[in-house]
Amino acid sequence: MAIPLVHALEDCADYSKAVGPFIPQLYDLPAKLLDVFAGRESLLNVYTETNPLISGFAISVFLGAVFLVVAEINRNYSQIDRCWSLLPTLYVAHFDAWARLHGLPTQRIDVALLFSAVWSTRLTYNYWRKGGYGIGHEDYRWEIVRQHVPKAVFHVFNWTFISFIQSILLFMIAAPVYTILLASTIEPDVTSADLAYLAIELGLVLTEYIADEQQWVYQSAKQLYKGSAKVPRGFKQADLDRGFITSGLWGFSRHPNFAAEQSIWFLLYQWSCYASKTLYSWAGIGPSFLILLFQGSTWLTELITAGKYPEYPEYQRNVGMFAPSGFLTYKPPAPKAPKVIRTSELAKKQQQEQKQQKQK
């Protein structure tokens, strides 16, 4: 079988036993696929005889090439964004399907697949309603980046990070399920801890949904206000004039949806650590890189936002980027009162001007 024969849970997270021995399969895979195209081999046989971590990684590399070609042809660099909400769940389903084909226990993988499917549904819906699947839609940040870097540099950036690295990342954040798959060969039954992880994961997805809904309602009201100059019910003119939301979850975190997103995949990694009775493992590479990616992308987003809205720097000083900086919600600064000039002050100023004229 194309997975290690493990005797201890700790072995399931051991790179030298669970991953290293199967790396050569990655080098052999192109030749096997050529045999499939030539009719000398069955695709199903190649799939079942290849370690699922290796085949999943190979799929992510292939998709990276697809994203690269489509992006360069269309000069649109949000191709991977259209698949972002789907691929991690498809990779989890890949581990589930591979285990089923080999008659391995899948109960614990099914639990992980359940939360991932709910995550995909929420994110896909939110991306769709914002027009993400519309023809020609592209993340506005790419246009800004293109304006500040040489054309050749941006193409290299697309060939490396945008297309391939992000594609591999979407596999790596789902890779902890491989550890759960191996652990299921020793402990196949769903435990109370698995259900606890599921509950927390679903709670984080709910947090994302609430944050996105609050943002959607605010942005919809702002667009209506811009078009009609009428303040929609439930909003104040000052809130809409500000240009960005500061209420609800956004009063405690500048990016509550991003905070939940990072937590979701880091928790899946922790889930795999619990299943393998280890404190850490190689499976943390994907979630760790995702956190670093969010640091960079959020910095760019806030740099753009601070340049558009005068109050945003004040918001940044008082509200944490991801984690709340306090227990109190954000309070907008009080508007500056206009300076009142008394009549006596005007008369005094006129007398001074008249005195200066006489001296001349």
Tab-separated table of C-alpha atoms in Angstrom:
chain	number	residue	atom	x	y	z
A	1	MET	CA	0.000	0.000	0.000
A	2	ALA	CA	1.176	3.529	-0.810
A	3	ILE	CA	1.083	4.699	2.802
A	4	PRO	CA	3.386	3.732	5.670
A	5	LEU	CA	2.486	0.880	7.969
A	6	VAL	CA	2.390	2.777	11.244
A	7	HIS	CA	2.350	1.176	14.673
A	8	ALA	CA	2.288	4.308	16.836
A	9	LEU	CA	0.320	7.499	16.486
A	10	GLU	CA	3.497	9.552	16.672
A	11	ASP	CA	4.726	7.837	13.488
A	12	CYS	CA	1.788	9.355	11.574
A	13	ALA	CA	3.340	12.819	11.918
A	14	ASP	CA	6.951	11.711	11.443
A	15	TYR	CA	8.229	13.144	8.146
A	16	SER	CA	10.913	10.456	7.809
A	17	LYS	CA	8.250	7.732	7.953
A	18	ALA	CA	5.064	9.309	6.583
A	19	VAL	CA	6.420	11.528	3.788
A	20	GLY	CA	10.099	11.007	2.935
A	21	PRO	CA	9.892	7.396	1.677
A	22	PHE	CA	7.233	8.369	-0.887
A	23	ILE	CA	8.971	11.375	-2.468
A	24	PRO	CA	10.396	9.194	-5.311
A	25	GLN	CA	6.805	8.533	-6.424
A	26	LEU	CA	6.606	12.202	-7.416
A	27	TYR	CA	9.499	11.758	-9.848
A	28	ASP	CA	7.963	8.583	-11.313
A	29	LEU	CA	4.495	10.068	-11.735
A	30	PRO	CA	5.059	11.809	-15.139
A	31	ALA	CA	6.164	8.517	-16.740
A	32	LYS	CA	3.160	6.701	-15.285
A	33	LEU	CA	0.801	9.356	-16.637
A	34	LEU	CA	2.375	8.951	-20.072
A	35	ASP	CA	1.587	5.230	-19.806
A	36	VAL	CA	-2.018	6.166	-19.009
A	37	PHE	CA	-2.255	8.372	-22.098
A	38	ALA	CA	-0.705	5.589	-24.176
A	39	GLY	CA	-3.264	3.122	-22.885
A	40	ARG	CA	-0.680	0.940	-21.141
A	41	GLU	CA	-1.912	1.793	-17.632
A	42	SER	CA	-5.179	2.574	-15.901
A	43	LEU	CA	-5.573	6.027	-14.360
A	44	LEU	CA	-7.386	4.477	-11.410
A	45	ASN	CA	-4.457	2.148	-10.774
A	46	VAL	CA	-1.993	5.018	-10.876
A	47	TYR	CA	-4.203	6.983	-8.478
A	48	THR	CA	-4.587	4.166	-5.950
A	49	GLU	CA	-0.922	3.117	-6.127
A	50	THR	CA	0.351	6.646	-5.507
A	51	ASN	CA	0.614	8.044	-2.000
A	52	PRO	CA	-2.300	10.514	-1.578
A	53	LEU	CA	-0.012	13.257	-0.258
A	54	ILE	CA	2.186	12.915	-3.355
A	55	SER	CA	-0.701	12.814	-5.820
A	56	GLY	CA	-2.390	15.782	-4.131
A	57	PHE	CA	0.827	17.795	-4.341
A	58	ALA	CA	1.230	16.856	-8.013
A	59	ILE	CA	-2.313	18.035	-8.740
A	60	SER	CA	-1.564	21.398	-7.098
A	61	VAL	CA	1.536	21.832	-9.290
A	62	PHE	CA	-0.443	20.975	-12.426
A	63	LEU	CA	-3.162	23.450	-11.491
A	64	GLY	CA	-0.485	26.079	-10.888
A	65	ALA	CA	0.566	25.675	-14.522
A	66	VAL	CA	-3.049	26.032	-15.627
A	67	PHE	CA	-3.489	29.215	-13.576
A	68	LEU	CA	-0.276	30.615	-15.044
A	69	VAL	CA	-1.277	30.027	-18.673
A	70	VAL	CA	-4.815	31.343	-18.236
A	71	ALA	CA	-3.588	34.428	-16.344
A	72	GLU	CA	-1.013	35.312	-19.019
A	73	ILE	CA	-3.461	34.774	-21.872
A	74	ASN	CA	-6.178	36.913	-20.291
A	75	ARG	CA	-3.861	39.369	-18.513
A	76	ASN	CA	-6.023	38.736	-15.475
A	77	TYR	CA	-4.216	37.558	-12.357
A	78	SER	CA	-7.159	36.498	-10.212
A	79	GLN	CA	-7.543	33.061	-11.791
A	80	ILE	CA	-6.600	31.223	-8.614
A	81	ASP	CA	-8.986	33.426	-6.604
A	82	ARG	CA	-11.896	31.804	-8.452
A	83	CYS	CA	-10.809	28.390	-7.137
A	84	TRP	CA	-9.618	29.467	-3.679
A	85	SER	CA	-12.869	28.558	-1.947
A	86	LEU	CA	-13.072	25.124	-3.586
A	87	LEU	CA	-9.614	23.569	-3.776
A	88	PRO	CA	-8.899	22.919	-0.062
A	89	THR	CA	-12.187	21.035	0.249
A	90	LEU	CA	-11.468	19.080	-2.940
A	91	TYR	CA	-8.107	18.068	-1.483
A	92	VAL	CA	-9.772	16.894	1.736
A	93	ALA	CA	-12.273	14.963	-0.417
A	94	HIS	CA	-9.282	13.496	-2.290
A	95	PHE	CA	-7.866	12.047	0.956
A	96	ASP	CA	-11.335	10.723	1.815
A	97	ALA	CA	-11.815	9.085	-1.604
A	98	TRP	CA	-8.339	7.527	-1.575
A	99	ALA	CA	-8.966	6.005	1.849
A	100	ARG	CA	-12.336	4.612	0.731
A	101	LEU	CA	-10.798	3.001	-2.357
A	102	HIS	CA	-8.421	1.138	-0.047
A	103	GLY	CA	-11.082	0.175	2.477
A	104	LEU	CA	-9.534	2.334	5.214
A	105	PRO	CA	-11.583	3.971	7.988
A	106	THR	CA	-12.832	7.410	6.938
A	107	GLN	CA	-15.059	8.488	9.830
A	108	ARG	CA	-12.609	11.091	11.141
A	109	ILE	CA	-11.806	12.327	7.635
A	110	ASP	CA	-15.547	12.649	7.009
A	111	VAL	CA	-15.781	14.982	10.004
A	112	ALA	CA	-13.009	17.172	8.587
A	113	LEU	CA	-14.674	17.102	5.172
A	114	LEU	CA	-17.947	18.280	6.725
A	115	PHE	CA	-16.473	21.466	8.165
A	116	SER	CA	-14.470	22.086	4.990
A	117	ALA	CA	-17.583	21.764	2.815
A	118	VAL	CA	-19.389	24.318	4.992
A	119	TRP	CA	-16.341	26.606	4.738
A	120	SER	CA	-16.354	26.297	0.934
A	121	THR	CA	-20.063	27.020	0.701
A	122	ARG	CA	-19.765	30.235	2.707
A	123	LEU	CA	-16.693	31.557	0.938
A	124	THR	CA	-17.951	30.662	-2.542
A	125	TYR	CA	-21.238	32.447	-1.889
A	126	ASN	CA	-19.519	35.542	-0.554
A	127	TYR	CA	-17.107	35.675	-3.489
A	128	TRP	CA	-19.988	35.214	-5.952
A	129	ARG	CA	-22.159	38.002	-4.558
A	130	LYS	CA	-19.229	40.410	-4.747
A	131	GLY	CA	-18.949	39.660	-8.467
A	132	GLY	CA	-15.813	37.535	-8.216
A	133	TYR	CA	-16.969	35.094	-10.891
A	134	GLY	CA	-17.886	37.819	-13.354
A	135	ILE	CA	-16.014	37.928	-16.662
A	136	GLY	CA	-12.949	40.138	-16.350
A	137	HIS	CA	-13.144	40.497	-12.569
A	138	GLU	CA	-9.727	40.941	-10.961
A	139	ASP	CA	-8.526	41.748	-7.455
A	140	TYR	CA	-8.074	45.534	-7.398
A	141	ARG	CA	-4.741	45.173	-5.614
A	142	TRP	CA	-3.047	43.562	-8.619
A	143	GLU	CA	-3.619	46.678	-10.711
A	144	ILE	CA	-2.023	48.816	-7.997
A	145	VAL	CA	0.949	46.439	-7.734
A	146	ARG	CA	1.424	46.530	-11.523
A	147	GLN	CA	1.631	50.311	-11.381
A	148	HIS	CA	4.557	50.207	-8.955
A	149	VAL	CA	6.740	47.366	-10.264
A	150	PRO	CA	8.361	46.784	-13.673
A	151	LYS	CA	6.343	44.635	-16.068
A	152	ALA	CA	8.974	41.896	-16.203
A	153	VAL	CA	9.137	41.711	-12.412
A	154	PHE	CA	5.376	41.318	-12.157
A	155	HIS	CA	5.404	38.462	-14.685
A	156	VAL	CA	8.058	36.671	-12.626
A	157	PHE	CA	5.865	37.294	-9.579
A	158	ASN	CA	2.982	35.631	-11.420
A	159	TRP	CA	5.096	32.663	-12.559
A	160	THR	CA	6.207	32.008	-8.982
A	161	PHE	CA	3.939	33.311	-6.241
A	162	ILE	CA	0.533	34.064	-7.793
A	163	SER	CA	0.158	30.883	-9.808
A	164	PHE	CA	2.364	28.119	-8.397
A	165	ILE	CA	3.062	29.006	-4.761
A	166	GLN	CA	-0.543	29.898	-3.987
A	167	SER	CA	-1.779	26.743	-5.719
A	168	ILE	CA	0.567	24.577	-3.661
A	169	LEU	CA	-0.427	26.501	-0.538
A	170	LEU	CA	-4.088	25.570	-1.034
A	171	PHE	CA	-3.027	21.923	-0.955
A	172	MET	CA	-0.700	22.349	1.997
A	173	ILE	CA	-3.355	23.879	4.256
A	174	ALA	CA	-5.429	20.726	3.666
A	175	ALA	CA	-2.422	18.389	4.039
A	176	PRO	CA	-2.900	17.872	7.824
A	177	VAL	CA	-5.808	15.591	6.877
A	178	TYR	CA	-3.173	13.132	5.598
A	179	THR	CA	-1.941	12.786	9.176
A	180	ILE	CA	-5.511	12.221	10.338
A	181	LEU	CA	-5.869	9.555	7.625
A	182	LEU	CA	-2.816	7.702	8.937
A	183	ALA	CA	-3.955	8.061	12.548
A	184	SER	CA	-7.329	6.598	11.568
A	185	THR	CA	-5.626	3.309	10.703
A	186	ILE	CA	-4.825	3.012	14.422
A	187	GLU	CA	-7.739	4.874	16.010
A	188	PRO	CA	-10.587	4.777	13.475
A	189	ASP	CA	-13.495	5.974	15.607
A	190	VAL	CA	-14.602	9.582	15.922
A	191	THR	CA	-13.732	10.849	19.401
A	192	SER	CA	-15.231	13.598	21.523
A	193	ALA	CA	-12.116	15.656	20.736
A	194	ASP	CA	-12.831	15.328	16.997
A	195	LEU	CA	-16.333	16.637	17.587
A	196	ALA	CA	-14.938	19.488	19.682
A	197	TYR	CA	-12.594	20.460	16.850
A	198	LEU	CA	-15.531	20.270	14.440
A	199	ALA	CA	-17.616	22.557	16.658
A	200	ILE	CA	-14.828	25.133	16.922
A	201	GLU	CA	-14.208	25.021	13.171
A	202	LEU	CA	-17.897	25.594	12.459
A	203	GLY	CA	-17.889	28.414	15.021
A	204	LEU	CA	-15.028	30.079	13.155
A	205	VAL	CA	-16.888	29.702	9.850
A	206	LEU	CA	-19.917	31.308	11.497
A	207	THR	CA	-17.708	34.170	12.669
A	208	GLU	CA	-16.555	34.687	9.085
A	209	TYR	CA	-20.143	34.672	7.885
A	210	ILE	CA	-21.225	37.275	10.447
A	211	ALA	CA	-18.245	39.526	9.653
A	212	ASP	CA	-18.824	39.269	5.901
A	213	GLU	CA	-22.542	39.945	6.309
A	214	GLN	CA	-21.874	43.046	8.398
A	215	GLN	CA	-19.417	44.269	5.765
A	216	TRP	CA	-21.878	43.530	2.952
A	217	VAL	CA	-24.718	45.404	4.622
A	218	TYR	CA	-22.477	48.403	5.292
A	219	GLN	CA	-21.028	48.543	1.774
A	220	SER	CA	-24.495	48.161	0.258
A	221	ALA	CA	-25.762	51.056	2.373
A	222	LYS	CA	-22.742	53.162	1.421
A	223	GLN	CA	-23.329	52.596	-2.292
A	224	LEU	CA	-27.014	53.472	-1.898
A	225	TYR	CA	-26.072	56.640	-0.016
A	226	LYS	CA	-23.599	57.658	-2.719
A	227	GLY	CA	-26.181	57.170	-5.428
A	228	SER	CA	-29.178	58.821	-3.777
A	229	ALA	CA	-27.654	61.042	-1.046
A	230	LYS	CA	-30.185	59.448	1.309
A	231	VAL	CA	-29.047	57.760	4.510
A	232	PRO	CA	-30.510	54.211	4.678
A	233	ARG	CA	-32.413	53.196	7.780
A	234	GLY	CA	-30.195	51.929	10.581
A	235	PHE	CA	-27.200	54.044	9.612
A	236	LYS	CA	-25.873	57.471	10.472
A	237	GLN	CA	-24.525	59.847	7.881
A	238	ALA	CA	-21.209	60.143	9.743
A	239	ASP	CA	-20.743	56.354	9.569
A	240	LEU	CA	-21.247	56.328	5.809
A	241	ASP	CA	-19.130	59.435	5.239
A	242	ARG	CA	-16.295	57.701	7.104
A	243	GLY	CA	-16.101	55.183	4.243
A	244	PHE	CA	-15.379	51.989	6.207
A	245	ILE	CA	-17.218	49.900	8.775
A	246	THR	CA	-16.337	50.184	12.482
A	247	SER	CA	-19.367	48.514	14.084
A	248	GLY	CA	-20.171	44.928	15.058
A	249	LEU	CA	-17.182	42.581	14.942
A	250	TRP	CA	-15.305	45.306	13.064
A	251	GLY	CA	-15.323	47.431	16.205
A	252	PHE	CA	-13.050	44.895	17.898
A	253	SER	CA	-10.918	43.711	14.972
A	254	ARG	CA	-9.970	45.469	11.757
A	255	HIS	CA	-10.230	42.141	9.923
A	256	PRO	CA	-12.354	39.661	11.904
A	257	ASN	CA	-12.954	37.547	8.796
A	258	PHE	CA	-9.217	37.250	8.120
A	259	ALA	CA	-8.573	36.362	11.756
A	260	ALA	CA	-11.099	33.532	11.576
A	261	GLU	CA	-9.718	32.320	8.234
A	262	GLN	CA	-6.196	31.923	9.577
A	263	SER	CA	-7.503	30.251	12.726
A	264	ILE	CA	-9.513	27.713	10.711
A	265	TRP	CA	-6.517	26.201	8.956
A	266	PHE	CA	-4.170	26.479	11.908
A	267	LEU	CA	-6.771	24.626	13.984
A	268	LEU	CA	-6.962	21.861	11.363
A	269	TYR	CA	-3.200	21.481	11.781
A	270	GLN	CA	-3.636	21.342	15.570
A	271	TRP	CA	-6.335	18.735	15.013
A	272	SER	CA	-3.788	16.589	13.162
A	273	CYS	CA	-1.293	17.093	16.002
A	274	TYR	CA	-3.875	15.879	18.498
A	275	ALA	CA	-4.696	12.862	16.313
A	276	SER	CA	-1.003	11.929	16.131
A	277	LYS	CA	-0.214	12.830	19.764
A	278	THR	CA	2.495	15.306	18.753
A	279	LEU	CA	3.125	18.948	19.616
A	280	TYR	CA	4.163	19.937	16.100
A	281	SER	CA	4.914	18.411	12.705
A	282	TRP	CA	5.747	19.121	9.067
A	283	ALA	CA	1.998	19.626	8.434
A	284	GLY	CA	2.265	23.082	9.998
A	285	ILE	CA	4.133	24.433	6.961
A	286	GLY	CA	0.969	25.267	5.030
A	287	PRO	CA	-0.963	27.041	7.822
A	288	SER	CA	2.198	28.923	8.863
A	289	PHE	CA	2.773	30.183	5.333
A	290	LEU	CA	-0.906	31.139	5.098
A	291	ILE	CA	-0.517	33.320	8.189
A	292	LEU	CA	2.524	35.007	6.643
A	293	LEU	CA	0.567	35.549	3.434
A	294	PHE	CA	-2.236	37.241	5.346
A	295	GLN	CA	0.255	39.509	7.061
A	296	GLY	CA	1.540	40.749	3.714
A	297	SER	CA	-1.784	40.989	1.894
A	298	THR	CA	-3.459	42.742	4.826
A	299	TRP	CA	-0.603	45.245	5.053
A	300	LEU	CA	-1.130	46.100	1.366
A	301	THR	CA	-4.895	46.339	1.805
A	302	GLU	CA	-4.549	48.690	4.765
A	303	LEU	CA	-1.943	50.809	2.984
A	304	ILE	CA	-4.480	51.408	0.211
A	305	THR	CA	-7.364	51.966	2.621
A	306	ALA	CA	-5.448	54.463	4.779
A	307	GLY	CA	-4.751	56.498	1.654
A	308	LYS	CA	-8.475	56.685	0.856
A	309	TYR	CA	-10.031	57.422	4.250
A	310	PRO	CA	-8.609	60.097	6.634
A	311	GLU	CA	-9.968	58.407	9.764
A	312	TYR	CA	-8.450	55.000	9.032
A	313	PRO	CA	-5.095	55.694	10.782
A	314	GLU	CA	-7.072	56.539	13.951
A	315	TYR	CA	-8.967	53.276	13.556
A	316	GLN	CA	-5.652	51.429	13.172
A	317	ARG	CA	-4.308	52.975	16.383
A	318	ASN	CA	-7.315	51.883	18.431
A	319	VAL	CA	-8.343	48.523	16.967
A	320	GLY	CA	-6.160	45.437	16.535
A	321	MET	CA	-5.504	44.112	13.047
A	322	PHE	CA	-6.699	40.583	13.858
A	323	ALA	CA	-6.957	40.092	17.615
A	324	PRO	CA	-8.868	42.667	19.697
A	325	SER	CA	-6.621	45.154	21.491
A	326	GLY	CA	-9.171	45.633	24.281
A	327	PHE	CA	-12.645	44.838	25.506
A	328	LEU	CA	-14.273	48.040	24.264
A	329	THR	CA	-15.522	48.618	20.741
A	330	TYR	CA	-14.120	51.388	18.562
A	331	LYS	CA	-15.353	54.889	19.299
A	332	PRO	CA	-14.990	57.397	16.447
A	333	PRO	CA	-13.204	60.622	17.432
A	334	ALA	CA	-15.490	63.510	18.300
A	335	PRO	CA	-15.843	66.049	15.476
A	336	LYS	CA	-13.752	69.153	15.976
A	337	ALA	CA	-15.871	72.117	17.049
A	338	PRO	CA	-15.531	75.182	14.807
A	339	LYS	CA	-13.576	78.047	16.330
A	340	VAL	CA	-15.913	80.784	17.628
A	341	ILE	CA	-14.671	84.335	17.035
A	342	ARG	CA	-16.249	86.863	19.391
A	343	THR	CA	-17.220	90.383	18.281
A	344	SER	CA	-14.778	91.899	20.790
A	345	GLU	CA	-11.957	89.954	19.191
A	346	LEU	CA	-12.911	91.284	15.751
A	347	ALA	CA	-13.019	94.854	17.055
A	348	LYS	CA	-9.644	94.447	18.714
A	349	LYS	CA	-8.181	93.100	15.481
A	350	GLN	CA	-9.591	96.051	13.506
A	351	GLN	CA	-8.106	98.536	15.986
A	352	GLN	CA	-4.689	96.906	15.639
A	353	GLU	CA	-4.902	97.102	11.843
A	354	GLN	CA	-5.928	100.795	11.971
A	355	LYS	CA	-3.052	101.567	14.353
A	356	GLN	CA	-0.588	99.879	12.022
A	357	GLN	CA	-1.894	101.915	9.052
A	358	LYS	CA	-1.486	105.244	10.971
A	359	GLN	CA	2.099	104.338	11.875
A	360	LYS	CA	2.841	103.826	8.176
